Amino acid sequence: MWAAGPGDGEGPAPRGAGRAGQGPPGRRARAERSDPDRGATGSPERGTPEEQARAICLRLLTGSPRTRKQLGDALHKRGIPEEVAQEVLSRFEEVGLIDDAAFAGAWVESRHHSRGLARRALVRELRTKGVESTLIDEAVAGLDSEQEEETARELVDRKLRSTRGLERDKRIRRLAGMLARKGYPEGMALRVVRRALEEEGEDTEDLGYGYE
């Protein structure tokens, strides 16, 4: 396993940093926090392309887990030759520093419980991060329809109070729309919302089959 050292670009800031035209240090720090790749791709690296690639990857992985594609994109942005980038990324996979399967599993667990995202939304997010379809399927396999519906009910229960006083149909659109944005199928969303309104005493018998 590699460790970052003086040759990996972790040394002191270049002379003149913070002078006029570059902005105060506090502003630069805030900018780097808002763009997590900036510290790895915007600072000068020393050494061979392989050493530079290793330093970039290690710095990014120190902040949070990344997929192979995310790291590959960062190396490409920094101008690392493709063959060097792929060699370093493969080596990181061999030693367990890159693990897209573990990343996908942790992502599903975190985003489902913290934000209530449904399977459809989680699949979409993982695709944008470059996770392979087979790994995505494995990661979301544990989310069955019963668990999704239970989470949808919890989301509606938390939102329900803020919709009181609105017309029934407007409440339905607002609550079902919230679930749709989180990736829940329309049928499930409407079923959960209807049940929640019925428990409050709302009359939903005239809603028709579209709300079943």
Short mmCIF file of N, CA, C and O in Angstrom, two decimals, residues 150-200:
data_model
loop_
_atom_site.label_atom_id
_atom_site.label_comp_id
_atom_site.label_asym_id
_atom_site.label_seq_id
_atom_site.Cartn_x
_atom_site.Cartn_y
_atom_site.Cartn_z
N GLU A 150 -42.46 1.23 3.14
CA GLU A 150 -42.37 1.65 4.54
C GLU A 150 -41.64 2.99 4.65
O GLU A 150 -42.06 3.88 5.40
N THR A 151 -40.55 3.13 3.90
CA THR A 151 -39.81 4.39 3.92
C THR A 151 -40.66 5.52 3.33
O THR A 151 -40.66 6.65 3.83
N ALA A 152 -41.42 5.21 2.26
CA ALA A 152 -42.30 6.22 1.65
C ALA A 152 -43.34 6.69 2.66
O ALA A 152 -43.65 7.89 2.73
N ARG A 153 -43.87 5.78 3.45
CA ARG A 153 -44.85 6.16 4.46
C ARG A 153 -44.23 7.10 5.50
O ARG A 153 -44.87 8.07 5.93
N GLU A 154 -43.01 6.80 5.92
CA GLU A 154 -42.33 7.66 6.88
C GLU A 154 -42.11 9.06 6.31
O GLU A 154 -42.28 10.06 7.01
N LEU A 155 -41.74 9.14 5.04
CA LEU A 155 -41.54 10.43 4.40
C LEU A 155 -42.83 11.23 4.36
O LEU A 155 -42.86 12.43 4.64
N VAL A 156 -43.93 10.56 3.99
CA VAL A 156 -45.23 11.24 3.93
C VAL A 156 -45.67 11.69 5.31
O VAL A 156 -46.18 12.81 5.49
N ASP A 157 -45.48 10.85 6.31
CA ASP A 157 -45.87 11.22 7.67
C ASP A 157 -45.16 12.48 8.14
O ASP A 157 -45.75 13.33 8.83
N ARG A 158 -43.88 12.62 7.77
CA ARG A 158 -43.13 13.80 8.19
C ARG A 158 -43.58 15.06 7.46
O ARG A 158 -43.52 16.16 7.99
N LYS A 159 -44.06 14.87 6.23
CA LYS A 159 -44.44 16.02 5.39
C LYS A 159 -45.92 16.38 5.54
O LYS A 159 -46.33 17.50 5.21
N LEU A 160 -46.70 15.47 6.06
CA LEU A 160 -48.16 15.61 6.05
C LEU A 160 -48.63 16.87 6.77
O LEU A 160 -49.51 17.59 6.27
N ARG A 161 -48.06 17.15 7.93
CA ARG A 161 -48.53 18.28 8.72
C ARG A 161 -48.41 19.60 7.97
O ARG A 161 -49.29 20.46 8.07
N SER A 162 -47.34 19.74 7.19
CA SER A 162 -47.12 21.01 6.48
C SER A 162 -48.11 21.23 5.35
O SER A 162 -48.19 22.33 4.81
N THR A 163 -48.88 20.19 5.00
CA THR A 163 -49.86 20.33 3.91
C THR A 163 -51.27 20.54 4.43
O THR A 163 -52.19 20.75 3.63
N ARG A 164 -51.46 20.49 5.73
CA ARG A 164 -52.80 20.68 6.28
C ARG A 164 -53.29 22.10 5.99
O ARG A 164 -52.53 23.05 6.07
N GLY A 165 -54.57 22.18 5.64
CA GLY A 165 -55.13 23.47 5.27
C GLY A 165 -55.21 23.67 3.77
O GLY A 165 -55.92 24.55 3.28
N LEU A 166 -54.49 22.83 3.01
CA LEU A 166 -54.57 22.88 1.55
C LEU A 166 -55.73 22.01 1.06
O LEU A 166 -56.20 21.13 1.77
N GLU A 167 -56.15 22.28 -0.15
CA GLU A 167 -57.17 21.42 -0.76
C GLU A 167 -56.62 20.01 -0.90
O GLU A 167 -55.43 19.79 -1.09
N ARG A 168 -57.54 19.05 -0.82
CA ARG A 168 -57.12 17.65 -0.84
C ARG A 168 -56.28 17.31 -2.07
O ARG A 168 -55.21 16.69 -1.95
N ASP A 169 -56.73 17.71 -3.27
CA ASP A 169 -55.99 17.36 -4.48
C ASP A 169 -54.62 18.00 -4.51
O ASP A 169 -53.65 17.43 -5.02
N LYS A 170 -54.52 19.21 -3.96
CA LYS A 170 -53.22 19.88 -3.91
C LYS A 170 -52.29 19.16 -2.94
O LYS A 170 -51.09 19.03 -3.19
N ARG A 171 -52.83 18.68 -1.85
CA ARG A 171 -52.03 17.90 -0.90
C ARG A 171 -51.51 16.64 -1.58
O ARG A 171 -50.34 16.27 -1.41
N ILE A 172 -52.39 15.99 -2.33
CA ILE A 172 -51.99 14.76 -3.02
C ILE A 172 -50.85 15.04 -4.00
O ILE A 172 -49.85 14.33 -4.03
N ARG A 173 -51.00 16.09 -4.79
CA ARG A 173 -49.95 16.42 -5.77
C ARG A 173 -48.63 16.74 -5.09
O ARG A 173 -47.56 16.32 -5.55
N ARG A 174 -48.70 17.48 -3.99
CA ARG A 174 -47.46 17.87 -3.30
C ARG A 174 -46.77 16.66 -2.68
O ARG A 174 -45.55 16.50 -2.80
N LEU A 175 -47.54 15.82 -2.01
CA LEU A 175 -46.94 14.66 -1.34
C LEU A 175 -46.46 13.61 -2.34
O LEU A 175 -45.36 13.07 -2.21
N ALA A 176 -47.28 13.35 -3.36
CA ALA A 176 -46.86 12.37 -4.37
C ALA A 176 -45.68 12.88 -5.17
O ALA A 176 -44.79 12.11 -5.56
N GLY A 177 -45.66 14.19 -5.42
CA GLY A 177 -44.52 14.77 -6.14
C GLY A 177 -43.23 14.65 -5.36
O GLY A 177 -42.16 14.40 -5.93
N MET A 178 -43.31 14.82 -4.03
CA MET A 178 -42.13 14.65 -3.19
C MET A 178 -41.59 13.23 -3.29
O MET A 178 -40.38 13.02 -3.43
N LEU A 179 -42.48 12.25 -3.28
CA LEU A 179 -42.03 10.86 -3.41
C LEU A 179 -41.48 10.58 -4.80
O LEU A 179 -40.48 9.85 -4.94
N ALA A 180 -42.10 11.14 -5.82
CA ALA A 180 -41.62 10.92 -7.19
C ALA A 180 -40.19 11.45 -7.36
O ALA A 180 -39.36 10.82 -8.02
N ARG A 181 -39.91 12.59 -6.77
CA ARG A 181 -38.56 13.17 -6.89
C ARG A 181 -37.52 12.28 -6.20
O ARG A 181 -36.35 12.34 -6.54
N LYS A 182 -37.95 11.49 -5.26
CA LYS A 182 -37.04 10.58 -4.56
C LYS A 182 -37.00 9.20 -5.21
O LYS A 182 -36.39 8.28 -4.68
N GLY A 183 -37.68 9.06 -6.35
CA GLY A 183 -37.56 7.84 -7.12
C GLY A 183 -38.63 6.80 -6.89
O GLY A 183 -38.50 5.66 -7.37
N TYR A 184 -39.70 7.13 -6.19
CA TYR A 184 -40.75 6.14 -5.92
C TYR A 184 -41.69 6.03 -7.10
O TYR A 184 -42.08 7.04 -7.71
N PRO A 185 -42.10 4.81 -7.46
CA PRO A 185 -43.03 4.62 -8.57
C PRO A 185 -44.35 5.35 -8.29
O PRO A 185 -44.78 5.47 -7.14
N GLU A 186 -45.00 5.79 -9.36
CA GLU A 186 -46.23 6.58 -9.21
C GLU A 186 -47.31 5.82 -8.45
O GLU A 186 -47.98 6.37 -7.56
N GLY A 187 -47.51 4.55 -8.81
CA GLY A 187 -48.55 3.78 -8.14
C GLY A 187 -48.32 3.67 -6.65
O GLY A 187 -49.26 3.84 -5.85
N MET A 188 -47.09 3.40 -6.24
CA MET A 188 -46.78 3.29 -4.83
C MET A 188 -46.96 4.64 -4.14
O MET A 188 -47.52 4.72 -3.03
N ALA A 189 -46.49 5.70 -4.78
CA ALA A 189 -46.58 7.03 -4.18
C ALA A 189 -48.04 7.41 -3.91
O ALA A 189 -48.39 7.86 -2.82
N LEU A 190 -48.90 7.21 -4.90
CA LEU A 190 -50.30 7.57 -4.74
C LEU A 190 -50.99 6.70 -3.70
O LEU A 190 -51.84 7.16 -2.93
N ARG A 191 -50.63 5.42 -3.65
CA ARG A 191 -51.22 4.51 -2.67
C ARG A 191 -50.85 4.94 -1.25
O ARG A 191 -51.70 4.97 -0.34
N VAL A 192 -49.60 5.28 -1.05
CA VAL A 192 -49.14 5.69 0.28
C VAL A 192 -49.80 7.00 0.70
O VAL A 192 -50.24 7.16 1.85
N VAL A 193 -49.88 7.95 -0.22
CA VAL A 193 -50.48 9.25 0.09
C VAL A 193 -51.96 9.08 0.41
O VAL A 193 -52.49 9.66 1.37
N ARG A 194 -52.65 8.30 -0.39
CA ARG A 194 -54.09 8.08 -0.16
C ARG A 194 -54.32 7.48 1.22
O ARG A 194 -55.22 7.91 1.96
N ARG A 195 -53.51 6.50 1.59
CA ARG A 195 -53.69 5.86 2.89
C ARG A 195 -53.45 6.85 4.02
O ARG A 195 -54.19 6.86 5.02
N ALA A 196 -52.44 7.69 3.87
CA ALA A 196 -52.13 8.67 4.91
C ALA A 196 -53.28 9.67 5.07
O ALA A 196 -53.64 10.05 6.19
N LEU A 197 -53.88 10.08 3.96
CA LEU A 197 -54.99 11.03 4.03
C LEU A 197 -56.22 10.37 4.64
O LEU A 197 -56.96 11.01 5.40
N GLU A 198 -56.46 9.12 4.31
CA GLU A 198 -57.60 8.41 4.90
C GLU A 198 -57.47 8.30 6.41
O GLU A 198 -58.45 8.43 7.15
N GLU A 199 -56.23 8.09 6.88
CA GLU A 199 -56.00 7.99 8.32
C GLU A 199 -56.25 9.32 9.01
O GLU A 199 -56.53 9.35 10.22
N GLU A 200 -56.16 10.41 8.26
CA GLU A 200 -56.47 11.73 8.81
C GLU A 200 -57.97 12.05 8.73
O GLU A 200 -58.41 13.08 9.23
#
